mmCIF file of C-alpha atoms in Angstrom:
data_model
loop_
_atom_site.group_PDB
_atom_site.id
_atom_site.type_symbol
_atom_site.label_atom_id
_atom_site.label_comp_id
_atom_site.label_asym_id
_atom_site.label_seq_id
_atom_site.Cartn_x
_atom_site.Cartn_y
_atom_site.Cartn_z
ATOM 1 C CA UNK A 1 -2.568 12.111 19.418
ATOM 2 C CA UNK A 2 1.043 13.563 18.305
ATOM 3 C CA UNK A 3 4.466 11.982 19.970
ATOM 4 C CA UNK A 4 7.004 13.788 21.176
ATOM 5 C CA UNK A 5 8.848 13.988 17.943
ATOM 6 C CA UNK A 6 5.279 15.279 16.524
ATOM 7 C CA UNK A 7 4.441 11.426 14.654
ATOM 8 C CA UNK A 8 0.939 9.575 14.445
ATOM 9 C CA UNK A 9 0.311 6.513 13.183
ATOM 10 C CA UNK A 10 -3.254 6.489 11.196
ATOM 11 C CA UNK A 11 -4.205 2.829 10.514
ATOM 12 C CA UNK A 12 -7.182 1.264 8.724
ATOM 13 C CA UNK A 13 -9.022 -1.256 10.976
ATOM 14 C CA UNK A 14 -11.035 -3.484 8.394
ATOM 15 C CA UNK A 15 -13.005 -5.553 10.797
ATOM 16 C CA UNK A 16 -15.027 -3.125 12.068
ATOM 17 C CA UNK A 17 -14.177 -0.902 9.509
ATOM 18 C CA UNK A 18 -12.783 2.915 11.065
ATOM 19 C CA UNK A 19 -9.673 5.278 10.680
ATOM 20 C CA UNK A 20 -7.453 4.928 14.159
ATOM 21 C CA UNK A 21 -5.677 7.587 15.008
ATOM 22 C CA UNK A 22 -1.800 5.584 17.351
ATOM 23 C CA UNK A 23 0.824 6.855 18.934
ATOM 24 C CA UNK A 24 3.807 4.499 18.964
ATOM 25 C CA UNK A 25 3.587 4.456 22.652
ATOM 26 C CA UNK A 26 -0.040 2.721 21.514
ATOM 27 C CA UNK A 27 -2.126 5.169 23.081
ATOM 28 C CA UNK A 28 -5.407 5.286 20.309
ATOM 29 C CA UNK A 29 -8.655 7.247 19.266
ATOM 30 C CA UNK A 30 -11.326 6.819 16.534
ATOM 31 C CA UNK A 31 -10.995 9.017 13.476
ATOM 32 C CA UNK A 32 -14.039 7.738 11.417
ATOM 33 C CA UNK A 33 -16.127 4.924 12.514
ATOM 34 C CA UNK A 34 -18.152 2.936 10.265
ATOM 35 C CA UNK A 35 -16.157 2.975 7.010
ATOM 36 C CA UNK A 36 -18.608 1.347 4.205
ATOM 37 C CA UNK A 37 -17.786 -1.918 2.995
ATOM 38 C CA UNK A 38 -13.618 -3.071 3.262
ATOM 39 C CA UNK A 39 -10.993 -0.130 4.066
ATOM 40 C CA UNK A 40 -7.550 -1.184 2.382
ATOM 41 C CA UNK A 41 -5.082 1.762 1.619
ATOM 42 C CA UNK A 42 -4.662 5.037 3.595
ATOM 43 C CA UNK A 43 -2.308 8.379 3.271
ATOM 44 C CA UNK A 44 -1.977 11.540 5.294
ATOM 45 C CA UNK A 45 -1.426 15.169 4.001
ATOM 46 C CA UNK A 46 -0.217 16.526 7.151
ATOM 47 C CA UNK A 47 -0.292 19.472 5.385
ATOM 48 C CA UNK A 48 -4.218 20.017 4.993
ATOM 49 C CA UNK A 49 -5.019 17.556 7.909
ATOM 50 C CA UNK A 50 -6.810 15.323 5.397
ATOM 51 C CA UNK A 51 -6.946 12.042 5.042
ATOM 52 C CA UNK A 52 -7.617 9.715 1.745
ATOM 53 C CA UNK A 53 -8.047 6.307 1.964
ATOM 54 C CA UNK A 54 -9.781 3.346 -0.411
ATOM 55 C CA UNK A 55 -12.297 1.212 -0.262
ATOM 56 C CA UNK A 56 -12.288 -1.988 -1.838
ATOM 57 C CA UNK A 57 -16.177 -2.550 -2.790
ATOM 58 C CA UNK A 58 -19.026 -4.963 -2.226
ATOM 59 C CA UNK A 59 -17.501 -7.599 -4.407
ATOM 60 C CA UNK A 60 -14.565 -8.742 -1.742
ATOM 61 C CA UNK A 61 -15.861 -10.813 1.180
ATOM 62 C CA UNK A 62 -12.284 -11.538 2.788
ATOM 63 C CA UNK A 63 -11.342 -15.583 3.742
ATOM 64 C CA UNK A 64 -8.105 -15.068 5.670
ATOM 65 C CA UNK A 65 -7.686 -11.672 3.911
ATOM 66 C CA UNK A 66 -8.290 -12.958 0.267
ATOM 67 C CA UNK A 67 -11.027 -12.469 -1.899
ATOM 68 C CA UNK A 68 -13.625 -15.691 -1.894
ATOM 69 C CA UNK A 69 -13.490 -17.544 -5.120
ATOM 70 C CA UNK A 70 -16.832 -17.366 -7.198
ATOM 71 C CA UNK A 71 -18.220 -14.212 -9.172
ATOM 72 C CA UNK A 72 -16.605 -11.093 -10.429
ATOM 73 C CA UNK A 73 -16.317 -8.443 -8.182
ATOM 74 C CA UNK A 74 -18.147 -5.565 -8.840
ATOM 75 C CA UNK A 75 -15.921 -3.538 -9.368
ATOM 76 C CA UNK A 76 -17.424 -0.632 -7.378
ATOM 77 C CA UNK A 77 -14.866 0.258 -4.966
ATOM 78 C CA UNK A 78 -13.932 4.260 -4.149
ATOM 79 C CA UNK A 79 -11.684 6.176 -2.683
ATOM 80 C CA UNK A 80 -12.078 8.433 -0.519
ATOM 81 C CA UNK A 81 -11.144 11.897 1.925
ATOM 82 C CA UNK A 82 -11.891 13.449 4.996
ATOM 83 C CA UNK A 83 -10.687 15.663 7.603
ATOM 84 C CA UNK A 84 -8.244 14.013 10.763
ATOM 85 C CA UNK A 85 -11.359 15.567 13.027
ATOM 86 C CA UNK A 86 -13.856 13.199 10.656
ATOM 87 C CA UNK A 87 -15.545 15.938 9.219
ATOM 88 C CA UNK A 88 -15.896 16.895 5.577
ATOM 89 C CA UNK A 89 -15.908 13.112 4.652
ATOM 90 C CA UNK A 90 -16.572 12.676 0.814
ATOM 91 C CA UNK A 91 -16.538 9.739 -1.719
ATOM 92 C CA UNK A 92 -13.716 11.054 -4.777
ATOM 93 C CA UNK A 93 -13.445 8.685 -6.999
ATOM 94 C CA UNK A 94 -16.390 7.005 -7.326
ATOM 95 C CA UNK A 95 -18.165 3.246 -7.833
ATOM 96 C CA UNK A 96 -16.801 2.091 -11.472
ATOM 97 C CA UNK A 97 -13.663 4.315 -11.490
ATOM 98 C CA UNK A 98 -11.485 3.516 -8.487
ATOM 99 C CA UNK A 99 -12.066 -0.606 -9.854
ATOM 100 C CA UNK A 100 -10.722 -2.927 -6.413
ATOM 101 C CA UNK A 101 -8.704 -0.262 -5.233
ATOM 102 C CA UNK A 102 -5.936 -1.449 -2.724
ATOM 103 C CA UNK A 103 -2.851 0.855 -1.537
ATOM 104 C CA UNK A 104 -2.426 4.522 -2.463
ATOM 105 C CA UNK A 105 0.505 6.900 -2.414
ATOM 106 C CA UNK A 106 -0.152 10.743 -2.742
ATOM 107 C CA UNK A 107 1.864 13.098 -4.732
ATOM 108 C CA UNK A 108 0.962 16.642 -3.015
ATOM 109 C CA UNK A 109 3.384 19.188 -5.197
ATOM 110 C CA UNK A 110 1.501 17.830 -8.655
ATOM 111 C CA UNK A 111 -2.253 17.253 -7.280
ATOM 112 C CA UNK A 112 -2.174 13.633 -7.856
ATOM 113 C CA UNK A 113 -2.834 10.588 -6.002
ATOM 114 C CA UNK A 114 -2.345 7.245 -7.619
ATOM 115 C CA UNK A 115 -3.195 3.140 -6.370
ATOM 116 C CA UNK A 116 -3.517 -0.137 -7.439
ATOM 117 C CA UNK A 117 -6.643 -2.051 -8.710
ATOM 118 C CA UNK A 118 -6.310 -5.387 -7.793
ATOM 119 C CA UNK A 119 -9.211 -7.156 -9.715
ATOM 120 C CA UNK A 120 -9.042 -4.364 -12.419
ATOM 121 C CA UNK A 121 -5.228 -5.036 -12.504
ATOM 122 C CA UNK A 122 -4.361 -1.853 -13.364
ATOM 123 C CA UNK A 123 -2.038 1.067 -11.992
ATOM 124 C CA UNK A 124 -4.124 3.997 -11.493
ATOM 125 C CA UNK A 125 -3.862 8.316 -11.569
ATOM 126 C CA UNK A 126 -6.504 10.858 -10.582
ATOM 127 C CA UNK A 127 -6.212 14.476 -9.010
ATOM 128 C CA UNK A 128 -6.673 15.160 -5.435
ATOM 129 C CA UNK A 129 -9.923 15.990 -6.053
ATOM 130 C CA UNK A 130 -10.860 12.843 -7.506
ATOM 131 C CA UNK A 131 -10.791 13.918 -11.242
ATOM 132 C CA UNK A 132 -8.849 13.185 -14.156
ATOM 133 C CA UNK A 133 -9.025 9.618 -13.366
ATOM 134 C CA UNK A 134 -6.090 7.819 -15.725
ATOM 135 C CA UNK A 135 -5.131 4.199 -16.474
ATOM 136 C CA UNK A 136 -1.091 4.430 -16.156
ATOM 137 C CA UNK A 137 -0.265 0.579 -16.335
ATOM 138 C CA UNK A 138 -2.883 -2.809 -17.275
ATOM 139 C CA UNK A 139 -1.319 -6.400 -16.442
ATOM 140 C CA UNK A 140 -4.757 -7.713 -17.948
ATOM 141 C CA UNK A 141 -8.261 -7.549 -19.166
ATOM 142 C CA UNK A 142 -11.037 -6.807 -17.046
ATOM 143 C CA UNK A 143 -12.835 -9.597 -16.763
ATOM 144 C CA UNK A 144 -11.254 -12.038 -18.487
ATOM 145 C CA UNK A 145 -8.205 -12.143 -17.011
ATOM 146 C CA UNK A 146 -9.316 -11.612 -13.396
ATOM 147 C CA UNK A 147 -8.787 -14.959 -11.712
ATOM 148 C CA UNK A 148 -5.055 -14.948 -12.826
ATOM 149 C CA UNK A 149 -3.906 -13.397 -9.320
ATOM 150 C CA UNK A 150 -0.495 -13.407 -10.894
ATOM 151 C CA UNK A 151 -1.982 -9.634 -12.421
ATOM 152 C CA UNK A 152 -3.526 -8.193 -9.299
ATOM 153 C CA UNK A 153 -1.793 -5.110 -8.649
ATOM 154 C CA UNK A 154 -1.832 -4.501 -5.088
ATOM 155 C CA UNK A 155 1.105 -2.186 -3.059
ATOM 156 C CA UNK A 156 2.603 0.776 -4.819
ATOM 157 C CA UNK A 157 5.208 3.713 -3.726
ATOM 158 C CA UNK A 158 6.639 6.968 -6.046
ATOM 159 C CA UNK A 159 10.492 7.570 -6.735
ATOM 160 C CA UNK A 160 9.992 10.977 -7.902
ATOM 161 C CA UNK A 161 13.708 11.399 -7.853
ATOM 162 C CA UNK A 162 14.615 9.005 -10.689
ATOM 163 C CA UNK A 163 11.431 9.123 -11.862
ATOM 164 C CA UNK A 164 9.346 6.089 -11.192
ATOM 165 C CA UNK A 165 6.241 4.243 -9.617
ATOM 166 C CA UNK A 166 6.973 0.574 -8.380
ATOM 167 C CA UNK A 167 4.096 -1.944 -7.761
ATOM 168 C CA UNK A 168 3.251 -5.413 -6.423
ATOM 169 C CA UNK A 169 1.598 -8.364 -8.108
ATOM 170 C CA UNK A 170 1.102 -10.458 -4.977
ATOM 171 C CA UNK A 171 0.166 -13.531 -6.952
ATOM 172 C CA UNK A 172 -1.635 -16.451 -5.780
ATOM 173 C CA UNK A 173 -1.967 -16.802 -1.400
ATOM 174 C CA UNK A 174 1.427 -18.748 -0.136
ATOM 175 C CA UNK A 175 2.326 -19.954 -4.205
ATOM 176 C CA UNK A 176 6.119 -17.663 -4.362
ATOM 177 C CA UNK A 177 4.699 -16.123 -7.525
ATOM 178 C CA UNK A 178 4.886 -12.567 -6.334
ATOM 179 C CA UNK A 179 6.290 -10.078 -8.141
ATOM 180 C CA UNK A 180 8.067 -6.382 -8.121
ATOM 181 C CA UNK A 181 7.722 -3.683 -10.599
ATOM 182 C CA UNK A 182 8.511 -0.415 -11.246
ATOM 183 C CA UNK A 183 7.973 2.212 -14.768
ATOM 184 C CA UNK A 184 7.908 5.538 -15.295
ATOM 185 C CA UNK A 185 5.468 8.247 -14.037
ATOM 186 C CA UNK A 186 4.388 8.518 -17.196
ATOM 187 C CA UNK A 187 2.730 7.298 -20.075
ATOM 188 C CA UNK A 188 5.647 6.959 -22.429
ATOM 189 C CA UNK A 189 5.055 8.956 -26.366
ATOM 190 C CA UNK A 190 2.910 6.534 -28.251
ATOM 191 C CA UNK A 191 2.156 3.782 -25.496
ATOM 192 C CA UNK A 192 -0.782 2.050 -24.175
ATOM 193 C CA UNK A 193 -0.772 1.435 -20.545
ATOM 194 C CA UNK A 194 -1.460 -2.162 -21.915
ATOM 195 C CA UNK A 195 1.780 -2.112 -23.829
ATOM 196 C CA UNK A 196 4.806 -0.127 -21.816
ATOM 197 C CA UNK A 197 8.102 -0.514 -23.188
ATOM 198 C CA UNK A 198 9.868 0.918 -20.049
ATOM 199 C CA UNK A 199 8.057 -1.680 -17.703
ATOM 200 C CA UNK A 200 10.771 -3.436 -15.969
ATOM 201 C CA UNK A 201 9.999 -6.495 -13.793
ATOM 202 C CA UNK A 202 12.365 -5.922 -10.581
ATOM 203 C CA UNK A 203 12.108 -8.902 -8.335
ATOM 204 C CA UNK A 204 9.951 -12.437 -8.684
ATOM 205 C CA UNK A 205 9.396 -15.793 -7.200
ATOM 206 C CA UNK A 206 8.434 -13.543 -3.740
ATOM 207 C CA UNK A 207 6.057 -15.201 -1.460
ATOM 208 C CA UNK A 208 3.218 -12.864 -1.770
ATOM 209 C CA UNK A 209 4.168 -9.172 -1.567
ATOM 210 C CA UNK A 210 1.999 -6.417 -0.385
ATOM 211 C CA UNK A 211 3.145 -2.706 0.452
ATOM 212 C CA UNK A 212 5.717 -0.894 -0.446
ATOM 213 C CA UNK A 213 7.871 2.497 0.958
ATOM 214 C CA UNK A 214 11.044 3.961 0.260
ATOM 215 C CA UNK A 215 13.387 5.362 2.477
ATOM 216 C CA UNK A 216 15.281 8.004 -0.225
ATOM 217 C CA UNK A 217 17.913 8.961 2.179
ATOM 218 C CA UNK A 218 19.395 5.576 1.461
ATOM 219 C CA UNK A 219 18.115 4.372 -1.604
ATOM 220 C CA UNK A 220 16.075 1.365 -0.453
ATOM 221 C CA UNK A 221 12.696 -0.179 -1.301
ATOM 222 C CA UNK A 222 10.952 -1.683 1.727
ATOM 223 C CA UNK A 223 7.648 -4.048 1.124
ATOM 224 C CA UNK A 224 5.663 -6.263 3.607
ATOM 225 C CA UNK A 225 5.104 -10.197 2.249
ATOM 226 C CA UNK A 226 2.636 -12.857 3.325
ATOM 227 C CA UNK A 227 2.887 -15.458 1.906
ATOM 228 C CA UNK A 228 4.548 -18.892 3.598
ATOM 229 C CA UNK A 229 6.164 -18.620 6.525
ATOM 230 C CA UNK A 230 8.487 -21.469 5.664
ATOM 231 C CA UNK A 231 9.429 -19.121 2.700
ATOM 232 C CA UNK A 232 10.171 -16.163 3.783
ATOM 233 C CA UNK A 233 6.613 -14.960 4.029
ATOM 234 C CA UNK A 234 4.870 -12.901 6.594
ATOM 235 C CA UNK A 235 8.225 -10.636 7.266
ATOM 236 C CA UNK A 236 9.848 -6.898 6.484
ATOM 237 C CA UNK A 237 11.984 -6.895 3.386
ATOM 238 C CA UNK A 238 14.142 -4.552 2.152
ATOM 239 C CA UNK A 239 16.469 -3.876 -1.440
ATOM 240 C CA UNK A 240 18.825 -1.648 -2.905
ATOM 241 C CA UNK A 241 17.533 1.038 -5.516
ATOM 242 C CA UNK A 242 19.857 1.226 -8.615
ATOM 243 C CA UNK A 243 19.443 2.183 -11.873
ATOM 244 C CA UNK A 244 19.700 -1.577 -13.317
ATOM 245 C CA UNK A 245 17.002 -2.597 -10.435
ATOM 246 C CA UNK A 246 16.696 -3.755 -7.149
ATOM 247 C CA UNK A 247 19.815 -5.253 -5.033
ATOM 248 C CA UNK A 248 21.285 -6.985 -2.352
ATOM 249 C CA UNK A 249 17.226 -8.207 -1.218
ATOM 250 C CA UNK A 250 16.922 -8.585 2.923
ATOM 251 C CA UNK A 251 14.741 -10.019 4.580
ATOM 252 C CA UNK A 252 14.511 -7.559 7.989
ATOM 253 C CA UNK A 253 12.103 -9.179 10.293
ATOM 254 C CA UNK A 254 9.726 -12.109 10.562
ATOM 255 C CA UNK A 255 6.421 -13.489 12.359
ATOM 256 C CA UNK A 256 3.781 -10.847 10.882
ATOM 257 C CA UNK A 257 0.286 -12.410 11.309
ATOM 258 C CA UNK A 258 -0.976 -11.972 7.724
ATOM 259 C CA UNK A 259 1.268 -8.987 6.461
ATOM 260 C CA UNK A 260 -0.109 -5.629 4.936
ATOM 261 C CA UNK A 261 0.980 -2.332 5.441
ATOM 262 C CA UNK A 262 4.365 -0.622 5.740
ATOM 263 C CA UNK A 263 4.950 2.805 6.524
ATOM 264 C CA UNK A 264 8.455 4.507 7.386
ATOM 265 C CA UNK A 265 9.341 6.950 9.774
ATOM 266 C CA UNK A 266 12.549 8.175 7.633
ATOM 267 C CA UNK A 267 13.976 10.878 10.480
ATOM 268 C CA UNK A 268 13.095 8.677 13.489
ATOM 269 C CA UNK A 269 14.748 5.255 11.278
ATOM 270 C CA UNK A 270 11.512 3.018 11.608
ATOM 271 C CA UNK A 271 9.492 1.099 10.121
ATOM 272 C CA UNK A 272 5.741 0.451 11.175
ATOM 273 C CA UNK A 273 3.728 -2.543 9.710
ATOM 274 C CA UNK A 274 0.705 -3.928 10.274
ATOM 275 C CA UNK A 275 -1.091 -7.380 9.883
ATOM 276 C CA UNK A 276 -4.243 -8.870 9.748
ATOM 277 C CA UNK A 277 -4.411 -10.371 12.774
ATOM 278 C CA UNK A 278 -4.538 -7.166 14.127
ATOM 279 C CA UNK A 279 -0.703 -6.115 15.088
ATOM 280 C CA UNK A 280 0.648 -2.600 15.042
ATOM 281 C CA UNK A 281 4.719 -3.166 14.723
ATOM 282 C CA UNK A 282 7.907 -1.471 15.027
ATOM 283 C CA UNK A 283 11.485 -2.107 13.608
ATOM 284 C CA UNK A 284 14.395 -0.384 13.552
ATOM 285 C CA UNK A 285 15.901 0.077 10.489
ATOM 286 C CA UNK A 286 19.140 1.395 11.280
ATOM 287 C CA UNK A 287 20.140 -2.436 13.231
ATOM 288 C CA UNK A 288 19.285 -5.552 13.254
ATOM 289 C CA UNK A 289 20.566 -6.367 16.431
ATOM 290 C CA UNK A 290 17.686 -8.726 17.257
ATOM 291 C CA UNK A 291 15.668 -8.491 13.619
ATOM 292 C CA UNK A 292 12.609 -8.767 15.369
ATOM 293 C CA UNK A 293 9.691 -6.715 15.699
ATOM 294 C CA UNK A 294 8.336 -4.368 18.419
ATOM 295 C CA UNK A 295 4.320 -4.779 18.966
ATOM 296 C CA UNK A 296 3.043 -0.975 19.524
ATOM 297 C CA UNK A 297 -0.902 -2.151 19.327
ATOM 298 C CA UNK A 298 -2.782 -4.929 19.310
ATOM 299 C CA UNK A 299 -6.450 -3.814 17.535
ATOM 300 C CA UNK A 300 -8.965 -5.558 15.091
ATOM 301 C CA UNK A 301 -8.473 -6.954 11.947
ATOM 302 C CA UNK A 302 -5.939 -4.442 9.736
ATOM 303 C CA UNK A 303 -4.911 -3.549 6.645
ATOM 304 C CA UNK A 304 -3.276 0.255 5.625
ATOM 305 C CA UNK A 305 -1.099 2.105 7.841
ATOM 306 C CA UNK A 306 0.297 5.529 7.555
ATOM 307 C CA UNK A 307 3.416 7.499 9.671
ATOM 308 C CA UNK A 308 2.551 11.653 9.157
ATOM 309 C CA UNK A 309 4.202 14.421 11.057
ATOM 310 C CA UNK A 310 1.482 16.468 12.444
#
């Protein structure tokens, strides 16, 4: 399923639930079929042709891509691997670790792959392997402090460079309460992951922000939103990387259907998105000659996405 220029696309499809294996000339085939429960972040290691993804748990029944209001999730979500052939599939971190986890970024040259619990509103560490599993950032207590969406933790992207993981707290659907953050990789001396001193609140009154990437040949944070159209929701954003924070905030592209996941292609200068009603999309982040997006695929319901050289 490689391009020319040797990319794939890898995309969770939530509703059914499988790994999808696109081409950005949106020419498709079925990784893994019948994914357990709700499929919501997912990262390549071109390297070992493996793939990891998460899986939210039997606690989130999606309305329009948001949890139902009522009980407390279970938290008994996972994350887990498998080959790109489907084989060697395996659960890693299992029910009452992973929490609600939601988008996950791998860091291959220390073992580590990290995400966001939403309902357990916490930014999370494990190894590759699934062990080691560490709390690195909480925004509240589990489950007191669940309903307050303003906590859940949801999109989340490493700056090993200067030293940092940034995160989303979405916020309530359509209320312009999200938020940006970013801290270092690690635990500073003497902290809690409760109580961070060097946790530094970027960007806020966002519609509802989701995923995150970097492109680190220019410095610059991208993120998908929902949120209200009217406000800036459902579109491709971008900002400035400094050392004081984030600057000069764009909005790139709008008319997502239900935003989720961003992934760039840094050598080829794109970005690819997807939404939940089911879009595969394309923009060009070098111009913004017509700011709007390119549809590669149209599939089922969607939520991670992931650009690897194979």
């Amino acid at each position: 399923m490689a391009t020319n220029n040797g990319g794939t696309l890898y995309v969770l499809q939530a509703r059914p639930p499988a790994i999808i294996a696109l081409a950005p000339d949106g020419s498709h085939e079925v990784v893994l079929a019948n994914l357990t429960r709700t499929p919501d972040g997912i990262k390549v290691d071109p390297a070992t042709q493996t793939v990891y993804w998460t899986n939210m748990g039997t606690g989130i029944h999606l309305v329009d891509g948001d949890p139902m209001p009522g009980p407390i999730p279970a938290n008994d979500g996972t994350i887990e691997r498998a080959r790109l052939d489907g084989s060697e599939h395996r659960v890693l971190v299992p029910s009452g670790q992973a929490g609600t986890p939601k988008e996950i970024v791998l860091d291959t040259q220390s073992g580590h792959m990290y995400w966001c619990d939403r309902e357990g509103m916490r930014v999370m560490r494990a190894r590759l392997d699934g062990s080691e599993v560490t709390e690195l950032v909480r925004t509240g207590e589990f489950p007191r402090d669940t309903a307050d969406a303003t906590r859940h933790c949801v999109g989340i992207v490493l700056d090993k460079a200067n030293g940092h993981v940034y995160w989303t707290q979405k916020g309530p659907p359509d209320a312009g309460e999200g938020r940006i953050y970013r801290a270092g990789l690690e635990l500073p001396k003497g902290a809690s992951p409760a109580q961070r001193p060097d946790v530094e609140c970027l960007l806020s009154g966002l519609p509802e922000p989701i995923d995150l990437d970097i492109d680190h040949r220019d410095g610059m944070l991208y993120w998908t939103d929902r949120g209200d159209d009217t406000h800036d929701g459902n579109t491709l954003n971008r900002a400035k990387i400094t050392a004081s924070g984030l600057n000069a905030h764009e909005v790139l592209a709008r008319g997502l259907k239900e935003g989720i996941g961003v992934s760039l292609d840094a050598k080829g200068r794109r970005a690819f998105v997807t939404d939940l009603g089911g879009n595969v999309s394309e923009f060009d982040i070098d111009t913004k000659k017509t700011s709007r997006f390119t549809t590669v695929a149209h599939l089922g319901v969607l939520t991670g996405i992931d650009y690897a050289q194979i």
